[in-house]
Short mmCIF file of C-alpha atoms in Angstrom, two decimals:
data_model
loop_
_atom_site.label_atom_id
_atom_site.label_comp_id
_atom_site.label_asym_id
_atom_site.label_seq_id
_atom_site.Cartn_x
_atom_site.Cartn_y
_atom_site.Cartn_z
CA MET C 228 178.82 82.33 142.53
CA ASP C 229 180.13 81.65 139.27
CA PRO C 230 180.75 84.99 137.55
CA VAL C 231 179.15 83.56 134.03
CA THR C 232 176.21 83.05 136.33
CA GLN C 233 176.62 86.28 137.93
CA ASP C 234 176.85 88.18 134.70
CA ARG C 235 173.77 86.11 132.97
CA ALA C 236 171.07 88.95 132.17
CA PRO C 237 167.85 88.34 133.53
CA GLU C 238 165.58 86.49 130.84
CA PRO C 239 162.84 88.71 129.67
CA LEU C 240 159.45 88.31 129.94
CA THR C 241 158.30 88.24 126.44
CA GLU C 242 160.68 85.32 126.03
CA TYR C 243 159.52 83.16 129.13
CA THR C 244 155.96 83.86 128.86
CA GLN C 245 156.65 82.49 125.18
CA ARG C 246 158.29 79.88 125.65
CA LEU C 247 156.32 78.75 128.23
CA THR C 248 153.16 79.09 126.29
CA HIS C 249 155.29 76.55 123.29
CA ARG C 250 155.43 74.13 126.50
CA VAL C 251 151.81 73.88 127.22
CA ARG C 252 151.22 73.88 122.96
CA SER C 253 153.67 71.00 122.88
CA PHE C 254 151.88 69.13 125.58
CA ASP C 255 148.28 69.65 124.70
CA ARG C 256 149.49 68.44 121.25
CA ARG C 257 151.17 65.43 122.52
CA HIS C 258 147.88 64.94 125.33
CA PRO C 259 144.93 66.27 123.91
CA LEU C 260 142.40 64.27 125.34
CA LEU C 261 143.57 64.92 128.52
CA TRP C 262 143.87 68.55 128.83
CA ASP C 263 140.33 68.96 126.97
CA LEU C 264 139.71 66.60 130.44
CA HIS C 265 141.04 68.89 132.66
CA PHE C 266 139.68 71.71 131.01
CA THR C 267 136.01 70.44 131.23
CA GLY C 268 136.37 69.26 134.34
CA PHE C 269 137.58 72.71 135.81
CA TRP C 270 134.06 74.29 134.45
CA VAL C 271 132.06 71.03 135.11
CA THR C 272 133.39 71.73 138.99
CA ALA C 273 132.02 75.34 138.52
CA ALA C 274 129.03 74.57 137.14
CA LEU C 275 128.03 72.57 140.37
CA ILE C 276 129.36 74.68 142.54
CA ASP C 277 127.17 77.39 141.49
CA TYR C 278 124.37 75.02 141.72
CA THR C 279 125.07 73.61 144.98
CA GLY C 280 126.47 77.21 146.79
CA GLY C 281 123.37 78.67 145.60
CA GLY C 282 125.03 81.27 143.62
CA TRP C 283 122.58 80.68 140.69
CA ARG C 284 119.60 82.52 143.10
CA HIS C 285 121.12 85.89 142.83
CA ASN C 286 120.00 86.44 139.04
CA ALA C 287 117.07 83.96 138.69
CA HIS C 288 114.02 84.93 137.92
CA ALA C 289 112.47 81.97 139.31
CA LEU C 290 113.86 80.51 142.99
CA ASP C 291 111.20 76.98 143.13
CA VAL C 292 113.34 75.52 139.99
CA PRO C 293 113.25 71.57 141.48
CA GLY C 294 117.19 70.82 142.00
CA TRP C 295 117.11 67.55 139.74
CA LEU C 296 116.53 69.98 136.89
CA LEU C 297 119.03 72.42 138.27
CA LEU C 298 121.41 69.97 138.71
CA THR C 299 120.69 68.58 134.66
CA MET C 300 121.61 71.87 133.15
CA SER C 301 124.03 72.50 135.12
CA LEU C 302 125.82 69.45 133.15
CA GLY C 303 124.21 69.89 130.26
CA LEU C 304 125.76 73.54 129.64
CA SER C 305 129.35 71.68 131.05
CA VAL C 306 129.76 68.54 130.05
CA PRO C 307 129.81 69.01 125.68
CA LEU C 308 132.79 71.79 126.86
CA LEU C 309 134.58 67.83 125.98
CA TRP C 310 134.04 67.85 122.47
CA ARG C 311 134.34 71.63 121.71
CA ARG C 312 137.94 71.08 119.76
CA THR C 313 136.66 68.22 117.76
CA HIS C 314 132.96 69.08 117.48
CA PRO C 315 132.19 72.48 118.39
CA ALA C 316 129.26 72.23 116.08
CA VAL C 317 127.41 69.16 117.88
CA ALA C 318 128.35 70.76 121.29
CA LEU C 319 126.82 73.81 120.61
CA ALA C 320 124.05 72.17 119.34
CA VAL C 321 124.08 69.63 122.16
CA MET C 322 123.92 72.74 125.10
CA VAL C 323 121.28 74.79 123.22
CA PRO C 324 118.33 72.51 124.15
CA PHE C 325 119.35 72.77 128.31
CA ALA C 326 119.88 76.63 127.21
CA VAL C 327 116.35 76.67 126.34
CA ALA C 328 115.20 75.14 129.56
CA ASN C 329 117.15 77.26 131.82
CA ALA C 330 115.50 80.49 129.99
CA TRP C 331 112.17 79.10 130.41
CA ALA C 332 112.38 78.00 133.93
CA GLY C 333 113.98 81.29 134.66
CA ALA C 334 116.90 79.75 136.53
CA ALA C 335 119.64 81.99 134.94
CA LEU C 336 122.80 79.33 135.63
CA GLN C 337 125.63 81.12 134.43
CA ALA C 338 126.75 78.21 133.08
CA ALA C 339 125.19 79.19 129.79
CA LEU C 340 127.53 81.58 129.25
CA LEU C 341 130.04 78.49 128.36
CA GLN C 342 128.45 78.59 125.06
CA LEU C 343 130.41 81.45 123.71
CA VAL C 344 133.33 79.32 124.33
CA LEU C 345 131.56 77.15 121.82
CA VAL C 346 131.38 80.49 119.63
CA TYR C 347 135.44 81.11 120.03
CA HIS C 348 135.82 77.27 118.64
CA LEU C 349 133.44 77.79 116.05
CA ALA C 350 135.28 81.11 114.67
CA LEU C 351 138.47 79.39 115.46
CA ARG C 352 138.07 76.28 113.23
CA ARG C 353 134.97 76.21 110.87
CA ARG C 354 133.63 78.66 108.04
CA LEU C 355 132.94 81.69 109.28
CA ARG C 356 129.38 81.24 107.67
CA ASP C 357 128.90 78.92 110.90
CA LEU C 358 129.08 81.88 112.75
CA TRP C 359 125.47 83.11 111.87
CA TRP C 360 123.25 79.89 112.71
CA ALA C 361 125.75 79.35 115.87
CA ALA C 362 124.99 83.57 117.19
CA THR C 363 120.91 82.44 116.32
CA LEU C 364 121.15 79.65 118.38
CA VAL C 365 122.50 81.08 121.36
CA ILE C 366 120.58 84.18 121.28
CA THR C 367 117.37 82.41 120.90
CA PRO C 368 117.41 81.32 124.77
CA VAL C 369 118.22 85.33 125.29
CA LEU C 370 114.77 86.22 123.29
CA LEU C 371 112.74 83.55 125.02
CA SER C 372 114.14 84.36 128.64
CA ALA C 373 112.97 88.07 127.93
CA VAL C 374 109.40 87.50 126.48
CA ARG C 375 108.62 85.02 129.52
CA HIS C 376 110.37 87.18 132.20
CA GLY C 377 110.46 90.50 130.87
CA GLU C 378 112.58 92.17 133.40
CA GLY C 379 115.04 94.93 132.06
CA THR C 380 114.74 96.55 128.90
CA TRP C 381 115.21 94.64 125.57
CA GLU C 382 118.54 96.59 124.67
CA GLN C 383 119.54 96.16 128.24
CA GLN C 384 119.02 91.89 128.07
CA ILE C 385 119.68 91.35 124.15
CA GLY C 386 122.28 94.09 123.40
CA SER C 387 124.36 92.82 126.27
CA HIS C 388 124.42 89.03 125.00
CA LEU C 389 125.23 90.01 121.40
CA MET C 390 128.40 92.19 122.05
CA SER C 391 129.14 89.35 124.46
CA ILE C 392 128.83 86.84 121.07
CA THR C 393 130.20 89.31 118.87
CA VAL C 394 133.94 90.09 121.99
CA ALA C 395 134.24 85.94 121.36
CA ALA C 396 133.26 85.27 117.47
CA LEU C 397 136.40 88.48 116.85
CA ILE C 398 138.77 86.33 119.41
CA GLY C 399 138.10 83.39 117.48
CA VAL C 400 138.96 85.09 114.44
CA THR C 401 141.67 86.71 115.57
CA VAL C 402 143.34 83.71 117.25
CA ARG C 403 142.90 81.92 113.75
CA THR C 404 144.11 84.68 111.58
CA ARG C 405 147.28 84.59 113.75
CA ARG C 406 147.81 81.00 113.80
CA ASP C 407 147.36 80.85 109.73
CA TYR C 408 149.60 83.94 109.61
CA THR C 409 152.27 81.56 111.66
CA GLU C 410 151.78 78.37 109.64
CA ALA C 411 152.47 80.15 106.26
CA LEU C 412 155.28 81.75 107.68
CA GLU C 413 156.96 78.41 108.84
CA ASP C 414 155.77 77.01 105.39
CA ARG C 415 157.40 79.69 103.94
CA ALA C 416 160.75 78.88 105.85
CA ARG C 417 160.15 75.47 105.26
CA ARG C 418 160.47 75.96 101.26
CA LEU C 419 163.01 78.22 101.55
CA GLU C 420 165.19 75.98 103.37
CA THR C 421 164.50 73.57 101.09
CA GLU C 422 165.15 75.48 97.74
CA ARG C 423 168.35 76.72 99.61
CA ASP C 424 169.74 72.91 100.07
CA GLN C 425 168.73 72.27 96.72
CA GLN C 426 170.87 75.12 95.31
CA ALA C 427 173.62 74.57 97.55
CA GLN C 428 173.76 70.87 96.37
CA LEU C 429 173.73 72.34 92.47
CA ALA C 430 176.14 75.00 93.37
CA THR C 431 178.02 71.69 94.61
CA ALA C 432 178.03 69.70 91.78
CA ALA C 433 178.58 72.45 89.06
CA GLU C 434 181.52 73.26 91.53
CA ARG C 435 182.46 69.27 91.26
CA ALA C 436 182.38 69.01 87.47
CA ARG C 437 184.52 72.31 86.62
CA ILE C 438 187.09 71.25 89.04
CA ALA C 439 186.84 67.74 87.16
CA ARG C 440 186.71 69.35 84.26
CA GLU C 441 189.87 71.61 84.95
CA MET C 442 192.08 68.41 86.44
CA HIS C 443 191.13 66.50 82.88
CA ASP C 444 192.39 69.70 80.56
CA ILE C 445 195.80 70.04 82.54
CA ILE C 446 196.70 66.91 84.23
CA GLY C 447 195.32 64.83 81.14
CA HIS C 448 197.23 67.11 78.53
CA ASN C 449 200.32 67.40 80.48
CA LEU C 450 200.53 63.70 81.48
CA SER C 451 200.34 62.83 77.59
CA VAL C 452 203.13 65.52 76.73
CA ILE C 453 205.31 63.64 79.40
CA THR C 454 204.24 60.27 77.81
CA GLY C 455 205.13 61.06 74.44
CA LEU C 456 208.43 62.75 75.87
CA ALA C 457 209.08 59.41 77.98
CA ASP C 458 208.88 57.39 74.24
CA GLY C 459 210.69 59.93 72.39
CA GLY C 460 213.26 59.53 75.11
CA ARG C 461 213.61 56.09 75.37
CA TYR C 462 214.10 55.56 71.28
CA ALA C 463 217.23 58.74 71.39
CA ALA C 464 218.39 56.87 74.24
CA ALA C 465 220.39 54.13 72.31
CA LYS C 466 221.67 56.71 69.41
CA SER C 467 221.84 60.15 70.56
CA PRO C 468 221.81 60.66 74.83
CA GLU C 469 222.03 64.23 73.96
CA ARG C 470 218.28 64.18 72.45
CA ALA C 471 217.37 61.85 75.60
CA ALA C 472 218.68 64.21 78.39
CA GLN C 473 216.97 67.23 76.23
CA ALA C 474 213.67 64.33 76.73
CA LEU C 475 214.06 63.96 80.59
CA ASP C 476 214.63 67.87 80.95
CA ALA C 477 211.86 68.62 78.76
CA ILE C 478 209.74 65.97 81.32
CA ALA C 479 210.72 67.52 84.31
CA GLY C 480 209.40 71.20 83.48
CA THR C 481 206.39 69.88 82.24
CA SER C 482 205.74 67.80 85.54
CA ARG C 483 206.81 71.13 87.54
CA GLN C 484 203.75 72.96 85.58
CA ALA C 485 201.39 69.77 86.56
CA LEU C 486 201.79 69.70 89.92
CA THR C 487 201.72 73.64 90.41
CA GLU C 488 198.70 74.02 88.55
CA LEU C 489 197.24 70.34 90.81
CA ARG C 490 198.48 72.64 93.68
CA ARG C 491 196.19 75.85 92.38
CA LEU C 492 193.08 73.86 92.08
CA LEU C 493 193.59 72.08 95.68
CA ASP C 494 194.39 75.65 96.76
CA VAL C 495 190.69 76.67 95.52
CA LEU C 496 189.43 74.03 97.44
CA GLY C 497 190.96 74.75 100.80
CA GLU C 498 188.55 75.37 103.57
CA GLU C 499 190.22 77.96 104.72
CA GLU C 500 190.26 81.92 103.18
CA ARG C 501 193.84 83.14 102.81
CA ASN C 502 194.15 87.21 103.14
CA GLN C 503 196.50 87.36 100.10
CA PRO C 504 195.88 84.37 97.76
CA ASP C 505 198.73 83.64 95.62
CA LEU C 506 196.14 81.69 92.59
CA ALA C 507 197.49 81.80 88.61
CA PRO C 508 195.08 83.31 86.22
CA GLN C 509 193.60 81.07 83.57
CA PRO C 510 195.12 80.13 80.84
CA GLY C 511 194.04 82.73 77.83
CA LEU C 512 195.18 83.03 74.17
CA GLY C 513 198.64 84.49 74.83
CA ASP C 514 199.38 81.18 76.39
CA LEU C 515 198.80 79.33 73.41
CA ASP C 516 202.32 79.50 72.00
CA ALA C 517 203.64 77.90 75.95
CA LEU C 518 200.90 75.12 75.23
CA LEU C 519 201.67 74.19 71.62
CA ASP C 520 205.82 73.91 72.52
CA GLY C 521 205.19 71.74 74.98
CA VAL C 522 202.93 69.31 72.18
CA ARG C 523 205.95 70.04 69.91
CA SER C 524 208.70 68.94 72.20
CA ALA C 525 206.74 65.70 73.01
CA GLY C 526 206.92 64.66 69.05
CA LEU C 527 203.86 66.18 67.73
CA PRO C 528 204.54 68.88 64.31
CA VAL C 529 201.73 71.47 65.14
CA THR C 530 201.03 74.63 62.47
CA THR C 531 198.68 77.68 63.15
CA THR C 532 196.90 79.88 60.72
CA THR C 533 195.37 83.33 61.80
CA HIS C 534 192.75 85.28 60.33
CA GLY C 535 191.19 88.88 61.64
CA ILE C 536 192.33 90.57 64.47
CA PRO C 537 191.89 88.86 68.18
CA GLY C 538 189.96 90.45 70.67
CA LEU C 539 188.44 87.48 72.90
CA PRO C 540 187.08 88.18 76.33
CA PRO C 541 188.86 85.97 79.27
CA GLY C 542 185.74 83.25 79.35
CA ARG C 543 185.80 82.81 75.87
CA GLN C 544 189.71 82.36 75.40
CA LEU C 545 189.94 79.88 77.96
CA THR C 546 187.26 78.27 76.11
CA VAL C 547 189.19 78.81 72.76
CA TYR C 548 192.50 77.44 75.14
CA ARG C 549 190.74 74.49 76.37
CA VAL C 550 189.39 72.67 73.28
CA ILE C 551 192.58 73.27 71.74
CA GLN C 552 194.45 71.28 74.65
CA GLU C 553 191.83 69.08 74.65
CA ALA C 554 192.10 67.82 70.76
CA LEU C 555 195.84 68.34 70.59
CA THR C 556 196.24 65.47 73.93
CA ASN C 557 193.42 63.41 72.26
CA THR C 558 196.06 63.63 68.94
CA LEU C 559 198.82 62.65 71.55
CA LYS C 560 197.34 59.90 72.70
CA HIS C 561 195.22 58.48 69.82
CA GLY C 562 197.38 60.20 66.63
CA GLY C 563 200.53 57.49 66.44
CA PRO C 564 204.03 58.12 65.67
CA ASP C 565 203.81 60.14 62.61
CA ALA C 566 200.74 62.09 63.37
CA THR C 567 201.06 66.12 62.47
CA ALA C 568 198.28 68.62 63.73
CA GLN C 569 197.10 72.06 62.31
CA ILE C 570 194.99 74.67 63.83
CA ALA C 571 193.40 77.42 62.07
CA LEU C 572 191.54 80.32 63.95
CA SER C 573 189.54 82.85 62.41
CA TYR C 574 188.26 85.84 64.49
CA ALA C 575 185.11 87.80 63.39
CA GLU C 576 183.60 90.75 65.18
CA LYS C 577 182.01 90.86 68.32
CA ALA C 578 183.57 88.39 69.97
CA ALA C 579 182.98 85.41 67.25
CA VAL C 580 185.63 83.01 66.96
CA THR C 581 185.83 79.50 64.48
CA VAL C 582 188.95 77.33 65.80
CA THR C 583 189.62 74.08 63.50
CA ILE C 584 191.68 71.90 65.00
CA THR C 585 192.76 68.67 62.43
CA ASP C 586 195.40 66.18 62.74
CA THR C 587 196.98 63.07 60.75
CA GLY C 588 196.82 60.18 63.38
CA SER C 589 196.35 56.80 61.73
CA GLY C 590 194.92 55.77 65.63
CA SER C 591 191.14 55.11 66.21
CA ARG C 592 188.59 56.89 68.45
CA THR C 593 184.73 57.25 68.89
CA ASP C 594 183.21 60.58 69.04
CA GLY C 595 181.77 59.59 72.11
CA PRO C 596 182.37 60.22 76.03
CA SER C 597 185.99 59.23 77.08
CA ARG C 598 186.14 56.19 79.88
CA ASP C 599 186.24 58.55 82.19
CA GLY C 600 183.63 60.89 81.11
CA ARG C 601 185.54 64.89 80.85
CA GLY C 602 186.83 64.18 77.47
CA LEU C 603 184.63 65.52 74.22
CA PRO C 604 181.73 66.44 76.82
CA GLY C 605 183.78 68.25 78.83
CA MET C 606 184.61 70.20 75.71
CA ARG C 607 180.68 70.57 74.21
CA GLU C 608 179.60 72.07 78.01
CA ARG C 609 182.24 74.89 77.77
CA THR C 610 181.23 75.40 74.23
CA ALA C 611 177.63 75.47 75.29
CA LEU C 612 178.55 78.35 78.14
CA TYR C 613 178.22 81.07 75.55
CA GLY C 614 175.66 79.21 72.48
CA GLY C 615 178.44 77.57 70.37
CA THR C 616 178.92 74.51 68.78
CA LEU C 617 181.21 71.59 68.40
CA GLU C 618 181.67 69.44 65.93
CA ALA C 619 183.93 66.17 66.14
CA GLY C 620 184.88 63.14 64.58
CA PRO C 621 186.85 61.86 61.45
CA ARG C 622 187.97 63.93 58.54
CA PRO C 623 186.34 63.03 54.97
CA GLN C 624 187.07 60.19 52.93
CA PRO C 625 190.04 60.04 51.28
CA GLU C 626 191.83 62.10 53.84
CA GLN C 627 193.08 60.68 57.14
CA GLY C 628 192.94 61.68 60.69
CA TRP C 629 190.47 63.60 62.85
CA ARG C 630 188.98 66.68 62.93
CA VAL C 631 187.63 69.06 65.95
CA ARG C 632 185.53 72.45 64.67
CA LEU C 633 184.49 74.80 67.28
CA HIS C 634 182.57 78.04 66.95
CA LEU C 635 181.70 80.68 69.35
CA PRO C 636 178.60 83.46 68.09
CA GLU C 637 178.66 86.80 68.68
CA GLU C 638 178.02 88.04 71.67
CA PRO C 639 174.12 89.09 72.93
CA PRO C 640 173.64 92.77 72.73
CA GLN C 641 174.24 93.84 76.73
#
C-alpha cells in the first residue's frame, strides 16, 4: 500500500456531507428541469401507489369514492409539484380544488399532505405575508372535512394540521435565512477580495512612482554631474592634463556612487528577503555638503546661506535634499557654462522650513513636466506629502536665471 495513502486521515463526515450537498446543488443549478421531473415523478408514483394499492382506505371517511375521482385527485395533488419552485403560489392554488374534493368525498388521500411542500417553498421564495393566505387555503379542506364527517375532536383534526403547516413554514424560513446569510457572506468576501486587489494595485502604482522618482533624482543628478565633469575634462585636456585627470577621477567616483545607489534601489525590489539587509539610509541634510561638492566639481559654483536652527525629521530632510538636488541638476543641464547657483535655507519652529534655490543660467526651460515626467512633478509630489508649496519659474526681470522656492509649513499637532 502507498505510504501516503496509508497515512492519510479519513475524511470527516461533515466535509463529505458538505461536498456531496455542493455537488447536488451544482447539478440542480445546471439541470433544474431534470431535478424537478425526478422529484415530481417520485411523489406522483407514491400518490398512485396509495390509490391503486388501497392504502387510502385505512384513513378514508367514505369507501365508495369512484375510482376515476380518486385518480383525478391523486394526480391533481401531485403533478403541480413540478412548478413548486418557479410558481409555488399558482401550484398551491391548483391543488386546493382537488384538496377540497378530497375532503368533501371523504377519501382522505395522503397526497393532500403534499400541499405542505408548497408552503415550504412559499416561505423560502415569497414574502412572508403570503404565508397567511397559503395557510388559509391549506386549512380550508381540513375544516370542510371536520364539518362534513365530524370524526374526532376539532382540536385533534385542526391542531395537528396547523402544527404541520407551522413546521413547514418554519423550515422554509430557516433555510431562507441561512441562504441569505451565506449569500451575504459570499458577497462580502467578493467585495473584500476586490477591495484587496484594488489596494494592492494602488500600492503597486504608488511604489512604482516612488521608485521612479528616486531613480530619477539619483541617476539623473549623477549623470548630470558626470556630463559636466566630462565637458570640463575635455576642455582641460589640451591645456592642463592634471585638471583632466582630476575630472576623470571625479567622474569615476560619481559613477561608483550612482552605481551603489542604483544597486540599493534594486535590492529593495528583490523578491527574496534577506535576513540582514545592508541598505544605505535615505539622504538628509547631513549629506548636503557632499552633494554640493559633487556639483561644484562638475563646474557649477554654489553658495549657501542658512538662517535658524536645523531640526527637521528624516522625511522632511529627504524632501529638502531631493528638491535641492533636482534644482541643481536642472541648472547643470540648462544653465549654461557660466551659470552660478545660490541656496538659502530658513528654518523655523515646529519643523517649518523655506528653501530658495536661484541660478544665473542663460538656458531656456519650461515650468512643466519634463520629457520623462519625473522632474518638477516629482518635486511637487514630495512637497504635497507635507502640505507644502513649491514655486518654480524664471526670475523676475531684469534678473536672469531660474528660481525654485520650497516651503514646508509647521507640523500639525499630534
